[in-house]
Structure formats: structure tokens, C-alpha cells
Tab-separated table of C-alpha atoms in Angstrom:
chain	number	residue	atom	x	y	z
A	1001	MET	CA	0.004	0.040	-0.025
A	1002	ASP	CA	1.242	3.478	-0.863
A	1003	LEU	CA	1.920	5.907	2.007
A	1004	HIS	CA	1.278	9.002	-0.122
A	1005	ILE	CA	-0.596	9.758	-3.316
A	1006	ALA	CA	2.617	10.932	-4.960
A	1007	GLU	CA	3.831	7.364	-5.043
A	1008	ALA	CA	0.703	6.183	-6.879
A	1009	ILE	CA	0.786	9.137	-9.305
A	1010	GLY	CA	4.407	8.341	-10.153
A	1011	ARG	CA	3.840	4.700	-10.964
A	1012	PRO	CA	3.250	4.337	-14.755
A	1013	ASP	CA	1.034	1.918	-16.569
A	1014	LEU	CA	2.305	-0.330	-19.355
A	1015	VAL	CA	-0.293	-0.711	-22.090
A	1016	ARG	CA	0.127	-2.818	-25.241
A	1017	LEU	CA	-1.646	-0.831	-27.945
A	1018	ASP	CA	-0.828	-3.037	-30.890
A	1019	ASP	CA	1.739	-5.572	-32.138
A	1020	ARG	CA	5.133	-4.237	-31.030
A	1021	LEU	CA	3.724	-0.941	-29.877
A	1022	VAL	CA	3.606	-0.253	-26.119
A	1023	CYS	CA	2.641	2.910	-24.232
A	1024	LEU	CA	4.320	3.748	-20.923
A	1025	ARG	CA	1.578	5.948	-19.581
A	1026	PHE	CA	2.026	8.325	-16.615
A	1027	GLU	CA	-0.569	10.447	-14.882
A	1028	THR	CA	2.134	13.011	-14.148
A	1029	MET	CA	5.598	11.840	-15.229
A	1030	LYS	CA	7.681	14.468	-13.457
A	1031	VAL	CA	6.511	13.130	-10.109
A	1032	VAL	CA	8.980	10.294	-10.813
A	1033	SER	CA	11.819	12.810	-11.067
A	1034	ALA	CA	10.826	15.025	-8.193
A	1035	LEU	CA	10.039	12.267	-5.725
A	1036	ALA	CA	13.308	10.368	-6.231
A	1037	ALA	CA	15.314	13.577	-6.202
A	1038	VAL	CA	13.887	14.790	-2.851
A	1039	GLU	CA	14.312	11.322	-1.287
A	1040	HIS	CA	17.936	11.224	-2.485
A	1041	LEU	CA	18.648	14.715	-1.157
A	1042	LEU	CA	17.192	13.781	2.217
A	1043	THR	CA	19.049	10.463	2.420
A	1044	THR	CA	22.405	12.082	1.602
A	1045	GLY	CA	21.850	15.016	4.023
A	1046	ALA	CA	21.953	17.650	1.268
A	1047	VAL	CA	18.576	18.890	2.705
A	1048	ARG	CA	16.558	18.340	5.870
A	1049	ARG	CA	12.864	18.052	6.596
A	1050	GLY	CA	11.428	21.533	6.911
A	1051	ASP	CA	13.866	23.078	4.412
A	1052	THR	CA	12.584	25.142	1.443
A	1053	LEU	CA	13.062	23.683	-2.024
A	1054	LEU	CA	13.045	26.182	-4.840
A	1055	ASP	CA	12.692	25.965	-8.593
A	1056	SER	CA	11.329	27.436	-11.807
A	1057	SER	CA	8.574	25.634	-13.778
A	1058	SER	CA	6.126	26.004	-16.611
A	1059	GLY	CA	3.601	23.991	-14.518
A	1060	ILE	CA	3.991	20.175	-14.364
A	1061	TYR	CA	7.239	20.150	-12.445
A	1062	ALA	CA	5.874	22.675	-9.999
A	1063	TYR	CA	3.024	20.246	-9.164
A	1064	ALA	CA	5.405	17.300	-9.000
A	1065	LEU	CA	7.758	19.110	-6.581
A	1066	ALA	CA	4.882	20.358	-4.476
A	1067	LEU	CA	3.706	16.754	-4.101
A	1068	ALA	CA	7.181	15.551	-3.162
A	1069	CYS	CA	7.539	18.271	-0.582
A	1070	HIS	CA	4.128	17.433	0.849
A	1071	ARG	CA	5.121	13.824	1.059
A	1072	HIS	CA	8.362	14.530	2.992
A	1073	GLY	CA	7.525	17.610	5.080
A	1074	MET	CA	9.400	20.152	3.013
A	1075	ARG	CA	8.536	23.735	2.061
A	1076	CYS	CA	8.229	24.512	-1.670
A	1077	HIS	CA	8.561	27.737	-3.558
A	1078	ILE	CA	7.937	27.971	-7.310
A	1079	VAL	CA	8.755	30.686	-9.791
A	1080	GLY	CA	6.214	29.986	-12.523
A	1081	SER	CA	5.939	30.559	-16.177
A	1082	THR	CA	3.264	32.759	-17.659
A	1083	THR	CA	1.611	29.482	-18.889
A	1084	VAL	CA	0.847	28.076	-15.456
A	1085	ASP	CA	-2.972	27.823	-15.317
A	1086	ALA	CA	-5.460	28.243	-12.470
A	1087	THR	CA	-5.823	24.501	-12.001
A	1088	VAL	CA	-2.165	24.093	-11.101
A	1089	ARG	CA	-2.048	27.343	-9.124
A	1090	ILE	CA	-4.917	26.278	-6.863
A	1091	GLN	CA	-3.399	22.814	-6.282
A	1092	LEU	CA	0.002	24.405	-5.354
A	1093	GLU	CA	-1.727	26.645	-2.843
A	1094	LEU	CA	-3.557	23.768	-1.185
A	1095	LEU	CA	-0.437	21.637	-1.146
A	1096	GLY	CA	1.281	24.371	0.890
A	1097	ALA	CA	3.626	25.662	-1.837
A	1098	THR	CA	4.218	29.349	-2.403
A	1099	PHE	CA	4.034	30.509	-6.014
A	1100	GLU	CA	4.954	33.633	-7.942
A	1101	GLN	CA	4.183	33.942	-11.612
A	1102	MET	CA	6.057	35.867	-14.192
A	1103	GLU	CA	4.328	38.650	-16.158
A	1104	PRO	CA	2.827	37.605	-19.495
A	1105	SER	CA	5.345	37.287	-22.339
A	1106	ALA	CA	5.003	36.088	-25.859
A	1107	ASP	CA	8.716	35.229	-25.945
A	1108	LEU	CA	9.419	31.824	-24.310
A	1109	LYS	CA	13.196	32.519	-24.134
A	1110	LEU	CA	12.589	35.828	-22.299
A	1111	ASP	CA	10.126	34.065	-19.941
A	1112	GLN	CA	12.748	31.346	-19.120
A	1113	LYS	CA	15.509	33.878	-18.583
A	1114	ARG	CA	13.325	35.988	-16.365
A	1115	ARG	CA	12.454	33.061	-14.218
A	1116	VAL	CA	16.131	32.120	-13.756
A	1117	ALA	CA	16.955	35.705	-12.866
A	1118	ARG	CA	14.190	35.736	-10.239
A	1119	ILE	CA	15.568	32.444	-8.808
A	1120	GLN	CA	18.981	34.121	-8.399
A	1121	GLU	CA	17.346	37.064	-6.560
A	1122	ILE	CA	15.587	34.706	-4.115
A	1123	LEU	CA	18.708	32.732	-3.404
A	1124	ALA	CA	20.600	35.960	-2.725
A	1125	ALA	CA	17.936	36.831	-0.081
A	1126	HIS	CA	17.534	33.233	1.163
A	1127	PRO	CA	20.803	31.312	0.729
A	1128	GLU	CA	19.412	28.532	2.909
A	1129	TYR	CA	16.964	27.573	0.199
A	1130	HIS	CA	17.851	24.574	-1.991
A	1131	TRP	CA	17.578	25.229	-5.687
A	1132	MET	CA	16.470	21.945	-7.341
A	1133	ARG	CA	17.733	22.861	-10.851
A	1134	GLN	CA	15.374	20.380	-12.586
A	1135	TYR	CA	17.009	21.103	-16.007
A	1136	HIS	CA	20.607	20.579	-14.907
A	1137	ASP	CA	20.923	18.388	-11.824
A	1138	ALA	CA	21.306	14.711	-12.615
A	1139	VAL	CA	19.594	13.769	-9.345
A	1140	HIS	CA	16.300	13.967	-11.317
A	1141	ARG	CA	17.351	10.898	-13.378
A	1142	LEU	CA	17.249	8.512	-10.441
A	1143	GLY	CA	13.564	7.774	-10.481
A	1144	TYR	CA	13.725	6.099	-13.883
A	1145	ARG	CA	15.867	3.238	-12.652
A	1146	ALA	CA	12.832	1.427	-11.183
A	1147	VAL	CA	10.859	2.223	-14.379
A	1148	ALA	CA	13.569	0.592	-16.464
A	1149	ASP	CA	13.502	-2.482	-14.187
A	1150	ARG	CA	9.730	-2.771	-14.729
A	1151	VAL	CA	9.935	-2.345	-18.464
A	1152	ARG	CA	12.503	-5.086	-18.785
A	1153	ALA	CA	10.591	-7.409	-16.400
A	1154	GLU	CA	7.337	-7.060	-18.406
A	1155	LEU	CA	8.689	-6.920	-21.945
A	1156	GLY	CA	11.506	-9.408	-21.532
A	1157	PRO	CA	15.245	-9.009	-21.014
A	1158	ASP	CA	16.114	-9.800	-24.623
A	1159	THR	CA	13.411	-7.890	-26.489
A	1160	PRO	CA	14.964	-5.316	-28.923
A	1161	LEU	CA	13.470	-1.988	-27.813
A	1162	THR	CA	13.106	1.433	-29.358
A	1163	VAL	CA	12.258	4.036	-26.762
A	1164	VAL	CA	10.369	7.107	-28.145
A	1165	GLY	CA	9.392	10.239	-26.295
A	1166	GLY	CA	9.865	13.947	-25.759
A	1167	VAL	CA	13.355	15.038	-24.920
A	1168	GLY	CA	12.373	17.871	-22.510
A	1169	SER	CA	14.837	18.357	-19.626
A	1170	GLY	CA	16.598	15.130	-20.436
A	1171	VAL	CA	15.431	13.050	-17.492
A	1172	SER	CA	12.611	11.052	-19.090
A	1173	THR	CA	13.587	9.381	-22.381
A	1174	GLY	CA	17.289	9.902	-21.787
A	1175	ALA	CA	17.330	8.495	-18.292
A	1176	LEU	CA	15.008	5.546	-19.080
A	1177	ALA	CA	17.149	4.599	-22.139
A	1178	GLY	CA	20.361	5.053	-20.139
A	1179	PHE	CA	19.174	2.702	-17.334
A	1180	LEU	CA	17.915	0.194	-19.988
A	1181	HIS	CA	21.423	0.314	-21.654
A	1182	ASP	CA	22.940	-0.447	-18.251
A	1183	ARG	CA	20.896	-3.619	-18.008
A	1184	GLY	CA	22.137	-4.843	-21.405
A	1185	GLY	CA	20.105	-5.756	-24.479
A	1186	ASP	CA	19.430	-3.932	-27.684
A	1187	VAL	CA	18.059	-0.430	-26.995
A	1188	ARG	CA	17.633	2.458	-29.431
A	1189	LEU	CA	16.397	5.980	-28.509
A	1190	ALA	CA	14.316	8.300	-30.658
A	1191	GLY	CA	13.820	11.810	-29.323
A	1192	VAL	CA	10.848	13.979	-30.134
A	1193	GLN	CA	11.323	17.764	-30.373
A	1194	PRO	CA	9.196	20.743	-31.299
A	1195	PHE	CA	10.365	23.195	-33.951
A	1196	GLY	CA	11.953	26.253	-32.481
A	1197	SER	CA	13.856	24.374	-29.786
A	1198	VAL	CA	17.631	24.857	-29.312
A	1199	THR	CA	18.135	21.383	-27.737
A	1200	PHE	CA	18.718	19.665	-31.064
A	1201	GLY	CA	19.212	22.748	-33.213
A	1202	SER	CA	15.784	23.617	-34.686
A	1203	GLU	CA	15.637	27.170	-33.323
A	1204	HIS	CA	15.769	28.634	-36.838
A	1205	VAL	CA	12.402	26.971	-37.788
A	1206	ALA	CA	9.274	28.528	-36.251
A	1207	ASP	CA	6.034	26.723	-35.585
A	1208	PRO	CA	3.270	29.212	-36.114
A	1209	GLU	CA	0.943	27.502	-33.642
A	1210	ILE	CA	3.045	26.776	-30.516
A	1211	ILE	CA	6.184	25.337	-29.104
A	1212	ILE	CA	4.996	22.017	-27.574
A	1213	ALA	CA	5.342	22.627	-23.874
A	1214	GLY	CA	7.614	20.289	-22.017
A	1215	ILE	CA	9.609	18.650	-24.829
A	1216	GLY	CA	11.674	21.598	-26.122
A	1217	SER	CA	13.604	24.617	-24.829
A	1218	SER	CA	14.836	28.001	-25.783
A	1219	ILE	CA	17.818	27.648	-23.452
A	1220	PRO	CA	20.413	24.864	-22.913
A	1221	PHE	CA	19.629	22.072	-20.515
A	1222	GLY	CA	22.498	20.382	-18.686
A	1223	ASN	CA	20.589	17.084	-18.197
A	1224	VAL	CA	20.212	16.287	-21.923
A	1225	ARG	CA	22.696	13.594	-23.030
A	1226	HIS	CA	22.621	14.089	-26.769
A	1227	GLU	CA	24.909	11.078	-27.328
A	1228	LEU	CA	22.178	8.625	-26.211
A	1229	TYR	CA	19.843	9.525	-29.134
A	1230	ASP	CA	19.869	7.576	-32.413
A	1231	THR	CA	17.188	9.572	-34.218
A	1232	VAL	CA	15.316	12.774	-33.722
A	1233	HIS	CA	11.781	13.597	-34.836
A	1234	TRP	CA	10.821	17.300	-35.053
A	1235	ILE	CA	7.025	17.526	-34.984
A	1236	ALA	CA	4.789	20.589	-35.353
A	1237	PHE	CA	1.590	21.296	-33.457
A	1238	GLU	CA	-0.776	20.231	-36.255
A	1239	ALA	CA	0.873	16.791	-36.597
A	1240	ALA	CA	1.020	16.347	-32.836
A	1241	LEU	CA	-2.736	17.211	-32.601
A	1242	SER	CA	-3.439	14.454	-35.098
A	1243	GLY	CA	-1.397	12.016	-33.016
A	1244	SER	CA	-3.284	12.914	-29.812
A	1245	VAL	CA	-6.701	12.649	-31.398
A	1246	ASP	CA	-5.856	9.316	-33.077
A	1247	LEU	CA	-4.545	7.956	-29.770
A	1248	LEU	CA	-7.855	8.674	-28.039
A	1249	ARG	CA	-10.008	7.430	-30.954
A	1250	ARG	CA	-8.013	4.312	-31.643
A	1251	HIS	CA	-6.895	3.263	-28.215
A	1252	ALA	CA	-9.110	5.263	-25.752
A	1253	LEU	CA	-5.884	6.777	-24.275
A	1254	PHE	CA	-6.397	10.442	-23.223
A	1255	ALA	CA	-2.950	12.045	-23.058
A	1256	GLY	CA	-1.250	15.352	-23.719
A	1257	LEU	CA	0.086	16.982	-26.836
A	1258	SER	CA	3.686	15.788	-26.412
A	1259	THR	CA	2.260	12.229	-26.255
A	1260	GLY	CA	0.511	12.772	-29.518
A	1261	ALA	CA	3.815	13.635	-31.095
A	1262	ALA	CA	5.466	10.608	-29.506
A	1263	HIS	CA	2.652	8.376	-30.736
A	1264	LEU	CA	3.139	9.597	-34.290
A	1265	ALA	CA	6.915	9.078	-34.080
A	1266	ALA	CA	6.467	5.657	-32.481
A	1267	ARG	CA	4.204	4.385	-35.234
A	1268	TRP	CA	6.856	5.421	-37.757
A	1269	GLU	CA	9.692	3.769	-35.802
A	1270	ARG	CA	7.644	0.538	-35.572
A	1271	SER	CA	7.116	0.514	-39.364
A	1272	ALA	CA	10.824	1.173	-39.979
A	1273	ASP	CA	12.029	-2.024	-38.273
A	1274	PRO	CA	9.791	-5.069	-37.879
A	1275	ARG	CA	12.205	-6.722	-35.452
A	1276	ARG	CA	11.770	-4.203	-32.680
A	1277	THR	CA	9.172	-3.379	-29.986
A	1278	VAL	CA	8.582	0.315	-29.680
A	1279	LEU	CA	7.887	1.827	-26.302
A	1280	PHE	CA	6.670	5.407	-26.213
A	1281	LEU	CA	6.157	7.692	-23.247
A	1282	ALA	CA	2.858	9.380	-22.335
A	1283	ALA	CA	3.977	12.080	-19.910
A	1284	ASP	CA	0.577	13.297	-18.627
A	1285	THR	CA	-3.145	13.229	-19.202
A	1286	GLY	CA	-5.030	15.263	-21.827
A	1287	HIS	CA	-7.020	17.483	-19.544
A	1288	ARG	CA	-4.849	20.642	-20.135
A	1289	TYR	CA	-5.482	20.251	-23.855
A	1290	VAL	CA	-9.265	19.866	-24.054
A	1291	ASP	CA	-9.797	23.265	-25.668
A	1292	SER	CA	-6.528	23.724	-27.575
A	1293	VAL	CA	-6.325	20.161	-29.039
A	1294	PHE	CA	-9.249	17.838	-28.474
A	1295	ALA	CA	-11.980	20.404	-29.211
A	1296	ARG	CA	-10.258	20.805	-32.577
A	1297	HIS	CA	-10.508	17.107	-33.487
A	1298	ALA	CA	-12.129	17.859	-36.823
A	1299	GLU	CA	-8.711	19.284	-37.913
A	1300	ALA	CA	-6.906	16.004	-37.243
A	1301	VAL	CA	-5.294	14.303	-40.267
A	1302	PRO	CA	-5.403	10.435	-40.545
A	1303	LEU	CA	-1.964	9.273	-39.417
A	1304	ASP	CA	-1.520	7.130	-42.523
A	1305	GLU	CA	-1.439	10.385	-44.503
A	1306	LEU	CA	1.461	11.752	-42.460
A	1307	ALA	CA	5.116	10.862	-43.014
A	1308	PRO	CA	8.351	12.574	-41.997
A	1309	ARG	CA	10.660	14.435	-44.296
A	1310	THR	CA	13.895	12.657	-43.831
A	1311	VAL	CA	16.834	15.187	-43.805
A	1312	ASP	CA	20.626	14.900	-43.599
A	1313	SER	CA	21.224	18.246	-41.929
A	1314	ARG	CA	19.309	20.621	-39.614
A	1315	ALA	CA	19.426	23.170	-42.402
A	1316	GLU	CA	16.808	21.124	-44.233
A	1317	LEU	CA	14.270	20.942	-41.370
A	1318	ALA	CA	10.730	21.781	-42.402
A	1319	LEU	CA	7.291	21.600	-40.921
A	1320	PRO	CA	5.188	19.652	-40.126
A	1321	TRP	CA	7.491	16.697	-39.457
A	1322	SER	CA	11.159	16.084	-40.009
A	1323	LEU	CA	13.371	13.092	-39.135
A	1324	MET	CA	17.169	12.913	-38.963
A	1325	SER	CA	19.625	10.291	-37.840
A	1326	TRP	CA	21.489	11.583	-34.782
A	1327	ASP	CA	23.706	8.614	-34.294
A	1328	GLY	CA	25.044	9.642	-30.899
A	1329	ALA	CA	26.358	13.033	-31.914
A	1330	GLY	CA	27.054	15.728	-29.407
A	1331	ALA	CA	25.063	18.878	-28.590
A	1332	PRO	CA	24.674	21.617	-31.175
A	1333	ALA	CA	26.589	24.781	-30.222
A	1334	ALA	CA	23.470	26.683	-28.947
A	1335	ALA	CA	22.575	23.691	-26.736
A	1336	ARG	CA	25.822	23.312	-24.890
A	1337	PHE	CA	25.535	23.987	-21.193
């Protein structure tokens, strides 16, 4: 029996959707990172119960850290993006976290820089606070060790796997694939990125709709291990929308926009190699996307009509979907931390 709801929320479901296509479905994936990170910090003495943990967030990590702090008797302070909605803000308040939100900005890079600057101001006034640094501190990878063990136990130790999912801060697909590599067997990793993200060098290509929250960035992230990725899929809003709508219609799985992009990429990866089982990550539920994605279901394109443009260089990237072999290359210049 779980001792706190955070433990249940952080435990994913493995759902076989089709032959060689499996979804690793989370209610809120970042709870895995935050809970393991806080437990490690407490165990090693880096923090003590009652201390204040501080970080910047666009929403989901804020909720995850607030849950972890609630579980372990910690205080939590969040500097939030302009995108944090009322649902998250109210939950943070009731969980005992303090929250301050940046002024509205149409520029994601400016929003992220202002949040980091505000963190520095708070630390100057409160040096006793512990900055979690979700984008850069490898402690956030630890929670995926148990997830990797479960994947191998259920799918078999010798099953050739391709892991597909949003790159984000680097501690979801990257950490999971890393722990799977440590356990041996044949593992490939396909990362999903939005256009406009510096992480894999698509900042020169703008998506007129939106940068898909949570899987890209306008600033470098220290936790991204570029050398782990075999291929990268850049997917625009319209294609991700189609992936999300199809996932609900075909498999009754209600998940967010980044999951729709991962679903689209995973279907392609499965068709590319009939020997492999493809495991894709669903990071959260679809509730935040009811109006922006699911209410627009009439705009969804059948997935069989979508295919990536295969490119040899980032200069060739183009909407709505581009695919490139990464083959373990290092970070582009703008993504080096």
C-alpha cells in the first residue's frame, strides 16, 4: 500500500496498444523525477525536513515538486511561467507551496531567462533555500531506474527496444534509455522535439501554432545527453494534434500533446524495423489540452497520411515533421551547457 498519493501518481502503466507498440503511460511523469530527487537529497543529507526547495517551472514540475515536498515535510517555492494555469495554481496553494508567476510574455526565451533571474534574486535573499535545478541536476534521473526495471521485467530482457518520447529536460527518455542500456540488451532511442527548440538545433524553424510545452527549450539544458539519441523527430503542432486525437480514438488513451507527437513518431519507428518493439512515453493526461487540441479534433489528419521528411542536416528541417539520424552526436553549439 502506498503511503502517499505521490507514489501512486508516479507509478506508470504499461499498455500494449498493438503488435510491437507499447505505451508507458503516466498520470504526471515528473513526479517520478521530483520524488526520487527529494528522497535522495534527504538520504544524503543535502537537505533536511522543513527546508525550502526552490525551482522554476512551466507547470507540471511545480505540481510534482509540491507533491514531493508534501510527502516529505518540506517547504516549496515555485517561480512559475506565464503558462501556469489556475488548476495548477490552486493545487499548489492547497499543497502548501508558495508561488509567484512571471508577467505575461509572448517570448518563451525571455520568460525562461526572467524566471532564472528571479531564482537568483531569491537565493541571494535566502541562501538557505535549496535550488532543485530540474533542468541541470542529474539527481532527477534517479527515479527512472525502477521504471527501467519494470519495463524489462514485463517486456523481457532480450526484446529489442526502441524508446520514443519527448526530450524535454533530458530526464525522461534519456534517463530511461540510459538505465535500460545499463541492463544490457538492444536499446535504441528516438527523441521528439518541437520546432523552435535549441536542444537539437531547430531554433531557426518557427512553428506558427506553438512550441509544444515540456519537450523543447529555448535555453540549454544540462541534463540532456545528446549522445544517447539515435534519431530525432521534429513535430509541429498540427501533426502532434493528429497524433493525440488518433490515440484517443483508436486506443481510448487520453494524453497530452507531447504524447500525440510521440505516438506519431512511435508508429513510424515501428514500421521502420519489424524486429523491434517500440515503447513510447505518455507524460501526462489530456486535461490541459481539451480546448486547444481535443476540441479541434475535426482538424486531425489520418495518421496514414502523415510521413516525416527525412533530412541529412538541420538546415533542411521543415514543418510539419522532419526526421534525422542523430547517431550519438554531441550537442549543437547553442545547446551546450
